[in-house]
XYZ file of C-alpha atoms in Angstrom:
55
model
C 87.593 69.091 97.221
C 88.628 65.673 97.634
C 86.693 62.424 97.913
C 86.145 63.140 101.963
C 85.823 66.843 101.944
C 88.769 68.269 102.697
C 90.574 70.612 100.555
C 93.871 69.683 98.675
C 96.797 70.862 100.436
C 98.385 73.943 98.396
C 101.706 74.004 99.512
C 103.633 73.459 102.910
C 101.637 76.147 104.844
C 103.387 79.121 106.950
C 106.682 80.010 106.785
C 108.643 78.719 110.361
C 108.893 81.638 112.631
C 106.762 84.354 114.459
C 104.467 86.226 111.982
C 103.743 90.092 112.841
C 101.607 90.314 109.713
C 98.023 89.829 111.340
C 99.396 92.233 113.778
C 100.277 94.890 111.540
C 97.308 94.733 109.454
C 95.143 94.959 112.283
C 97.221 98.086 113.922
C 96.786 99.791 110.381
C 92.796 99.399 110.507
C 92.141 100.398 114.000
C 94.460 103.712 113.506
C 92.679 104.313 110.174
C 89.123 103.498 111.833
C 89.839 106.371 114.550
C 91.020 108.956 111.963
C 88.239 108.002 108.874
C 85.629 106.570 110.561
C 84.872 102.409 109.519
C 82.853 103.724 106.389
C 85.570 106.018 105.232
C 88.605 103.378 105.347
C 89.386 101.441 102.426
C 91.217 97.966 102.033
C 93.949 99.895 100.255
C 94.665 102.597 102.550
C 94.920 99.604 105.526
C 97.215 97.964 102.885
C 99.662 101.322 102.480
C 99.366 102.035 105.944
C 100.765 98.508 107.229
C 103.253 98.992 104.398
C 101.760 95.967 101.958
C 101.039 96.174 98.546
C 97.396 95.569 97.796
C 97.191 93.597 94.285
């Protein structure tokens, strides 16, 4: 961290425009929780359901 306790800037931040990523991930997670239960749902499954690649 910097001298005043702030984190250094890593870039310009978010891209301009509306992002639907958060909503896609939440929707995918809620769908899988309903079918598989909380403990049966894995991050990889949420990522695949939300059409994102989990690295």
